PDB file of C-alpha atoms in Angstrom:
ATOM      1  CA  MET R   1      -5.571 113.661 148.987  1.00 48.00           C
ATOM      2  CA  PRO R   2      -3.344 112.080 151.700  1.00 50.00           C
ATOM      3  CA  PRO R   3      -3.625 113.037 155.350  1.00 52.00           C
ATOM      4  CA  THR R   4      -1.426 115.863 156.583  1.00 52.00           C
ATOM      5  CA  PRO R   5       1.364 114.999 159.051  1.00 56.00           C
ATOM      6  CA  ARG R   6       1.166 117.555 161.822  1.00 53.00           C
ATOM      7  CA  VAL R   7       0.996 118.137 165.542  1.00 46.00           C
ATOM      8  CA  PRO R   8      -2.513 118.313 166.954  1.00 39.00           C
ATOM      9  CA  GLY R   9      -3.124 120.637 169.865  1.00 39.00           C
ATOM     10  CA  ARG R  10      -2.921 124.324 170.666  1.00 43.00           C
ATOM     11  CA  ARG R  11      -2.664 126.842 167.842  1.00 45.00           C
ATOM     12  CA  ARG R  12      -0.853 130.147 167.620  1.00 46.00           C
ATOM     13  CA  THR R  13      -0.592 132.955 165.128  1.00 42.00           C
ATOM     14  CA  SER R  14       2.432 132.457 162.859  1.00 41.00           C
ATOM     15  CA  SER R  15       4.624 135.142 161.412  1.00 43.00           C
ATOM     16  CA  LEU R  16       7.888 135.463 159.590  1.00 43.00           C
ATOM     17  CA  GLU R  17       8.276 139.214 159.373  1.00 43.00           C
ATOM     18  CA  PRO R  18      11.253 141.580 159.702  1.00 42.00           C
ATOM     19  CA  SER R  19      11.729 142.879 163.222  1.00 41.00           C
ATOM     20  CA  SER R  20      11.113 146.604 163.670  1.00 37.00           C
ATOM     21  CA  SER R  21      13.392 146.688 166.719  1.00 35.00           C
ATOM     22  CA  PHE R  22      16.631 145.705 164.983  1.00 35.00           C
ATOM     23  CA  PHE R  23      19.329 148.257 165.746  1.00 39.00           C
ATOM     24  CA  PRO R  24      22.676 146.529 165.113  1.00 43.00           C
ATOM     25  CA  PRO R  25      25.819 147.840 166.783  1.00 48.00           C
ATOM     26  CA  ALA R  26      28.363 149.707 164.712  1.00 46.00           C
ATOM     27  CA  ASN R  27      30.617 146.666 164.292  1.00 50.00           C
ATOM     28  CA  ARG R  28      27.808 144.456 162.955  1.00 48.00           C
ATOM     29  CA  PRO R  29      27.056 144.364 159.179  1.00 46.00           C
ATOM     30  CA  THR R  30      23.991 146.462 158.385  1.00 43.00           C
ATOM     31  CA  SER R  31      22.979 144.018 155.650  1.00 47.00           C
ATOM     32  CA  ASP R  32      22.003 141.414 158.242  1.00 88.00           C
ATOM     33  CA  TRP R  33      18.312 140.510 158.449  1.00 95.00           C
ATOM     34  CA  GLU R  34      16.239 139.528 161.438  1.00 94.00           C
ATOM     35  CA  ILE R  35      13.020 137.499 161.202  1.00 94.00           C
ATOM     36  CA  THR R  36      10.716 135.494 163.459  1.00 94.00           C
ATOM     37  CA  LEU R  37       9.297 132.026 163.035  1.00 95.00           C
ATOM     38  CA  CYS R  38       6.534 131.576 165.568  1.00 94.00           C
ATOM     39  CA  GLY R  39       3.201 129.849 166.079  1.00 94.00           C
ATOM     40  CA  ASP R  40       1.863 126.992 163.973  1.00 94.00           C
ATOM     41  CA  LEU R  41       3.843 126.558 160.751  1.00 93.00           C
ATOM     42  CA  SER R  42       0.693 125.563 158.873  1.00 89.00           C
ATOM     43  CA  ASP R  43      -1.162 128.834 159.464  1.00 90.00           C
ATOM     44  CA  ARG R  44       0.896 130.972 157.080  1.00 85.00           C
ATOM     45  CA  GLN R  45       2.789 128.453 155.027  1.00 91.00           C
ATOM     46  CA  SER R  46       2.953 130.640 151.901  1.00 92.00           C
ATOM     47  CA  ASP R  47       4.124 133.695 153.845  1.00 93.00           C
ATOM     48  CA  LEU R  48       6.869 131.728 155.574  1.00 93.00           C
ATOM     49  CA  ILE R  49       8.179 130.246 152.336  1.00 95.00           C
ATOM     50  CA  ASN R  50       7.981 133.507 150.386  1.00 95.00           C
ATOM     51  CA  ARG R  51       9.789 135.428 153.107  1.00 94.00           C
ATOM     52  CA  LEU R  52      12.761 133.060 152.994  1.00 96.00           C
ATOM     53  CA  VAL R  53      12.859 133.239 149.201  1.00 96.00           C
ATOM     54  CA  GLU R  54      12.910 137.058 149.360  1.00 96.00           C
ATOM     55  CA  LEU R  55      16.082 137.082 151.464  1.00 96.00           C
ATOM     56  CA  PRO R  56      19.345 137.657 149.567  1.00 96.00           C
ATOM     57  CA  ARG R  57      21.104 134.411 148.701  1.00 96.00           C
ATOM     58  CA  ARG R  58      24.096 133.564 150.886  1.00 96.00           C
ATOM     59  CA  SER R  59      23.188 136.360 153.296  1.00 97.00           C
ATOM     60  CA  ARG R  60      23.530 136.254 157.056  1.00 96.00           C
ATOM     61  CA  GLY R  61      20.832 136.869 159.633  1.00 96.00           C
ATOM     62  CA  LEU R  62      18.888 135.805 162.695  1.00 96.00           C
ATOM     63  CA  ILE R  63      15.791 133.618 162.950  1.00 97.00           C
ATOM     64  CA  TYR R  64      13.979 133.751 166.288  1.00 97.00           C
ATOM     65  CA  PHE R  65      11.999 130.584 167.070  1.00 98.00           C
ATOM     66  CA  ASP R  66       8.884 130.263 169.192  1.00 97.00           C
ATOM     67  CA  SER R  67       6.843 127.576 167.448  1.00 97.00           C
ATOM     68  CA  ASN R  68       4.917 124.518 168.542  1.00 95.00           C
ATOM     69  CA  GLY R  69       5.341 122.908 165.110  1.00 95.00           C
ATOM     70  CA  GLY R  70       2.669 122.048 162.581  1.00 93.00           C
ATOM     71  CA  ASN R  71       2.778 120.469 159.126  1.00 91.00           C
ATOM     72  CA  VAL R  72       5.994 118.469 158.826  1.00 93.00           C
ATOM     73  CA  TYR R  73       6.191 119.201 155.097  1.00 93.00           C
ATOM     74  CA  THR R  74       6.271 122.930 155.856  1.00 95.00           C
ATOM     75  CA  GLY R  75       9.104 122.404 158.320  1.00 97.00           C
ATOM     76  CA  LEU R  76      10.936 120.322 155.732  1.00 97.00           C
ATOM     77  CA  CYS R  77      10.444 123.003 153.068  1.00 97.00           C
ATOM     78  CA  LEU R  78      11.754 125.796 155.318  1.00 98.00           C
ATOM     79  CA  ALA R  79      14.827 123.755 156.233  1.00 98.00           C
ATOM     80  CA  SER R  80      15.447 122.949 152.562  1.00 98.00           C
ATOM     81  CA  LEU R  81      15.187 126.622 151.546  1.00 98.00           C
ATOM     82  CA  ILE R  82      17.657 127.686 154.241  1.00 98.00           C
ATOM     83  CA  ARG R  83      20.190 125.226 152.859  1.00 98.00           C
ATOM     84  CA  LEU R  84      19.360 125.602 149.153  1.00 97.00           C
ATOM     85  CA  ARG R  85      19.706 129.388 149.282  1.00 97.00           C
ATOM     86  CA  GLY R  86      22.956 129.210 151.215  1.00 97.00           C
ATOM     87  CA  LEU R  87      21.637 131.317 154.087  1.00 97.00           C
ATOM     88  CA  HIS R  88      23.948 131.757 157.026  1.00 97.00           C
ATOM     89  CA  ALA R  89      21.026 131.552 159.426  1.00 97.00           C
ATOM     90  CA  ILE R  90      21.602 131.930 163.143  1.00 97.00           C
ATOM     91  CA  GLY R  91      18.715 130.258 164.964  1.00 98.00           C
ATOM     92  CA  VAL R  92      17.758 131.445 168.435  1.00 97.00           C
ATOM     93  CA  VAL R  93      15.065 129.653 170.446  1.00 98.00           C
ATOM     94  CA  THR R  94      13.443 132.387 172.494  1.00 96.00           C
ATOM     95  CA  GLY R  95      10.599 130.220 173.815  1.00 97.00           C
ATOM     96  CA  GLU R  96       9.577 126.927 172.248  1.00 98.00           C
ATOM     97  CA  CYS R  97      10.840 125.064 169.197  1.00 98.00           C
ATOM     98  CA  SER R  98       9.013 121.783 168.802  1.00 97.00           C
ATOM     99  CA  SER R  99       8.091 119.093 166.330  1.00 96.00           C
ATOM    100  CA  ALA R 100       8.171 120.312 162.707  1.00 96.00           C
ATOM    101  CA  ALA R 101       9.883 123.557 163.768  1.00 98.00           C
ATOM    102  CA  LEU R 102      12.943 121.502 164.673  1.00 98.00           C
ATOM    103  CA  PHE R 103      13.781 121.104 160.972  1.00 98.00           C
ATOM    104  CA  PRO R 104      14.434 124.776 160.131  1.00 98.00           C
ATOM    105  CA  PHE R 105      16.177 125.217 163.485  1.00 98.00           C
ATOM    106  CA  ALA R 106      18.456 122.264 162.761  1.00 98.00           C
ATOM    107  CA  ALA R 107      19.173 123.703 159.291  1.00 98.00           C
ATOM    108  CA  CYS R 108      20.618 126.900 160.806  1.00 98.00           C
ATOM    109  CA  ARG R 109      24.378 127.279 160.529  1.00 97.00           C
ATOM    110  CA  GLU R 110      24.543 128.366 164.170  1.00 97.00           C
ATOM    111  CA  ARG R 111      22.047 127.530 166.906  1.00 98.00           C
ATOM    112  CA  PHE R 112      21.433 129.247 170.240  1.00 98.00           C
ATOM    113  CA  VAL R 113      19.023 128.613 173.115  1.00 98.00           C
ATOM    114  CA  THR R 114      18.205 130.384 176.345  1.00 96.00           C
ATOM    115  CA  PRO R 115      18.347 128.459 179.637  1.00 95.00           C
ATOM    116  CA  HIS R 116      14.528 128.492 179.618  1.00 96.00           C
ATOM    117  CA  ALA R 117      13.962 127.211 176.068  1.00 98.00           C
ATOM    118  CA  THR R 118      11.951 124.041 175.439  1.00 98.00           C
ATOM    119  CA  LEU R 119      12.161 121.720 172.439  1.00 98.00           C
ATOM    120  CA  LEU R 120       9.807 118.769 171.919  1.00 97.00           C
ATOM    121  CA  PHE R 121      11.069 115.766 169.968  1.00 97.00           C
ATOM    122  CA  HIS R 122       8.481 113.151 169.001  1.00 95.00           C
ATOM    123  CA  PRO R 123       7.537 110.832 166.088  1.00 91.00           C
ATOM    124  CA  ILE R 124       5.569 112.452 163.272  1.00 84.00           C
ATOM    125  CA  ARG R 125       1.798 112.054 163.500  1.00 78.00           C
ATOM    126  CA  TRP R 126      -0.893 112.332 160.891  1.00 70.00           C
ATOM    127  CA  GLN R 127      -4.523 113.255 160.828  1.00 64.00           C
ATOM    128  CA  SER R 128      -7.141 113.870 158.172  1.00 60.00           C
ATOM    129  CA  ASP R 129     -10.537 115.508 158.150  1.00 59.00           C
ATOM    130  CA  GLU R 130     -11.362 113.993 154.770  1.00 66.00           C
ATOM    131  CA  ASP R 131     -12.969 110.692 153.841  1.00 70.00           C
ATOM    132  CA  VAL R 132     -10.190 108.370 152.698  1.00 74.00           C
ATOM    133  CA  ARG R 133     -10.755 105.223 150.688  1.00 83.00           C
ATOM    134  CA  TYR R 134      -9.270 101.952 151.913  1.00 78.00           C
ATOM    135  CA  GLU R 135      -6.742 101.848 149.057  1.00 83.00           C
ATOM    136  CA  GLU R 136      -5.587 105.386 149.841  1.00 82.00           C
ATOM    137  CA  ALA R 137      -5.242 104.585 153.534  1.00 79.00           C
ATOM    138  CA  VAL R 138      -3.101 101.533 152.785  1.00 84.00           C
ATOM    139  CA  GLU R 139      -0.827 103.496 150.465  1.00 86.00           C
ATOM    140  CA  TRP R 140      -0.526 106.346 152.959  1.00 78.00           C
ATOM    141  CA  ALA R 141       0.375 103.918 155.747  1.00 81.00           C
ATOM    142  CA  ARG R 142       3.147 102.481 153.561  1.00 86.00           C
ATOM    143  CA  HIS R 143       4.449 105.935 152.658  1.00 83.00           C
ATOM    144  CA  PHE R 144       4.152 107.148 156.243  1.00 83.00           C
ATOM    145  CA  LYS R 145       6.564 104.469 157.461  1.00 85.00           C
ATOM    146  CA  THR R 146       9.115 105.430 154.810  1.00 88.00           C
ATOM    147  CA  LEU R 147       8.641 109.123 155.525  1.00 90.00           C
ATOM    148  CA  GLU R 148       9.124 108.641 159.253  1.00 90.00           C
ATOM    149  CA  ILE R 149      12.466 106.883 158.816  1.00 92.00           C
ATOM    150  CA  ASP R 150      13.662 109.347 156.170  1.00 95.00           C
ATOM    151  CA  LEU R 151      12.842 112.418 158.264  1.00 95.00           C
ATOM    152  CA  ASP R 152      14.479 110.966 161.373  1.00 96.00           C
ATOM    153  CA  GLN R 153      17.675 110.410 159.382  1.00 97.00           C
ATOM    154  CA  LEU R 154      17.480 113.904 157.917  1.00 97.00           C
ATOM    155  CA  LEU R 155      17.006 115.563 161.309  1.00 98.00           C
ATOM    156  CA  SER R 156      19.964 113.582 162.648  1.00 97.00           C
ATOM    157  CA  ARG R 157      22.153 114.843 159.788  1.00 97.00           C
ATOM    158  CA  LEU R 158      20.990 118.448 160.101  1.00 98.00           C
ATOM    159  CA  PHE R 159      21.744 118.498 163.810  1.00 98.00           C
ATOM    160  CA  ASP R 160      24.898 116.432 163.219  1.00 97.00           C
ATOM    161  CA  MET R 161      23.879 114.247 166.136  1.00 97.00           C
ATOM    162  CA  ASP R 162      24.036 110.529 166.777  1.00 96.00           C
ATOM    163  CA  PHE R 163      20.997 108.790 165.271  1.00 96.00           C
ATOM    164  CA  ASP R 164      20.540 106.522 168.296  1.00 96.00           C
ATOM    165  CA  LYS R 165      20.553 109.577 170.580  1.00 96.00           C
ATOM    166  CA  LEU R 166      17.847 111.180 168.444  1.00 97.00           C
ATOM    167  CA  GLN R 167      15.768 108.001 168.666  1.00 95.00           C
ATOM    168  CA  GLN R 168      16.013 108.056 172.450  1.00 95.00           C
ATOM    169  CA  TRP R 169      14.588 111.576 172.460  1.00 97.00           C
ATOM    170  CA  THR R 170      11.982 110.968 169.782  1.00 95.00           C
ATOM    171  CA  ARG R 171      10.390 107.715 170.940  1.00 92.00           C
ATOM    172  CA  PRO R 172       7.984 107.964 172.576  1.00 91.00           C
ATOM    173  CA  GLY R 173       8.786 111.671 172.806  1.00 94.00           C
ATOM    174  CA  ARG R 174      10.604 113.995 175.146  1.00 96.00           C
ATOM    175  CA  PHE R 175      10.772 117.664 176.104  1.00 98.00           C
ATOM    176  CA  ILE R 176      14.401 118.804 175.905  1.00 98.00           C
ATOM    177  CA  THR R 177      15.559 121.895 177.784  1.00 97.00           C
ATOM    178  CA  GLY R 178      18.004 124.504 176.591  1.00 97.00           C
ATOM    179  CA  PRO R 179      20.778 123.248 178.902  1.00 97.00           C
ATOM    180  CA  GLU R 180      20.257 119.700 177.597  1.00 97.00           C
ATOM    181  CA  MET R 181      20.666 120.923 174.010  1.00 98.00           C
ATOM    182  CA  ILE R 182      23.913 122.609 175.020  1.00 97.00           C
ATOM    183  CA  GLU R 183      25.158 119.522 176.838  1.00 97.00           C
ATOM    184  CA  ALA R 184      24.454 117.444 173.711  1.00 97.00           C
ATOM    185  CA  GLY R 185      26.491 119.904 171.626  1.00 97.00           C
ATOM    186  CA  LEU R 186      23.520 120.889 169.454  1.00 98.00           C
ATOM    187  CA  ALA R 187      23.327 124.559 170.458  1.00 98.00           C
ATOM    188  CA  LYS R 188      25.101 127.306 172.365  1.00 97.00           C
ATOM    189  CA  MET R 189      23.853 129.323 175.307  1.00 95.00           C
ATOM    190  CA  VAL R 190      22.689 132.913 175.025  1.00 94.00           C
ATOM    191  CA  ASP R 191      22.641 134.697 178.375  1.00 91.00           C
ATOM    192  CA  LEU R 192      19.798 137.212 178.535  1.00 90.00           C
ATOM    193  CA  PHE R 193      21.488 139.057 181.405  1.00 89.00           C
ATOM    194  CA  GLU R 194      24.804 139.835 179.708  1.00 83.00           C
ATOM    195  CA  ASP R 195      25.503 143.522 179.158  1.00 78.00           C
ATOM    196  CA  ASP R 196      26.121 143.033 175.427  1.00 81.00           C
ATOM    197  CA  ILE R 197      24.052 140.111 174.158  1.00 82.00           C
ATOM    198  CA  TRP R 198      25.107 140.783 170.541  1.00 83.00           C
ATOM    199  CA  LYS R 199      28.644 139.658 171.353  1.00 84.00           C
ATOM    200  CA  GLN R 200      27.267 136.185 172.104  1.00 84.00           C
ATOM    201  CA  LEU R 201      25.762 135.883 168.629  1.00 81.00           C
TER     202      LEU R 201
END
């Protein structure tokens, strides 16, 4: 079994559950959904995928992001499901959106950040707790190089950003602030101190 590309480091509890505090204004469609994507994507991979599949196709809703990343394949799967199911997802980074979590955020039809949001761009990494034979390691190294290039190109297309600009952020890695995302044209600002925040979304 090949190593798992992921982000080593701190771990959080992940969830992708409907918000119990969603009270839309009268002029907002009541069919809208509201979910959260937070913590390490690897912790509840099945729950995250199933929750997206349970949403009505071509429906519109909000995804709140506060994730440090995780398994890059999980991030890829979530982004693919958002697009495959025609979801009009509005992504809002309420805290952090880093590494593998960038893929589902980039797949959102509309993207918002607060002035205090942080997004970490870096090359994919891999680690394995299993014993790997030499032949497997060689094959994984070959595949890893192809995967790295392919995912960089995909992220560039999802964000609709210049590939060279993405490379500048990704290598060796860089923390990008909310205002920088707005300046690059990759997201819009949501002001937490506006009287009616819903009008911004």
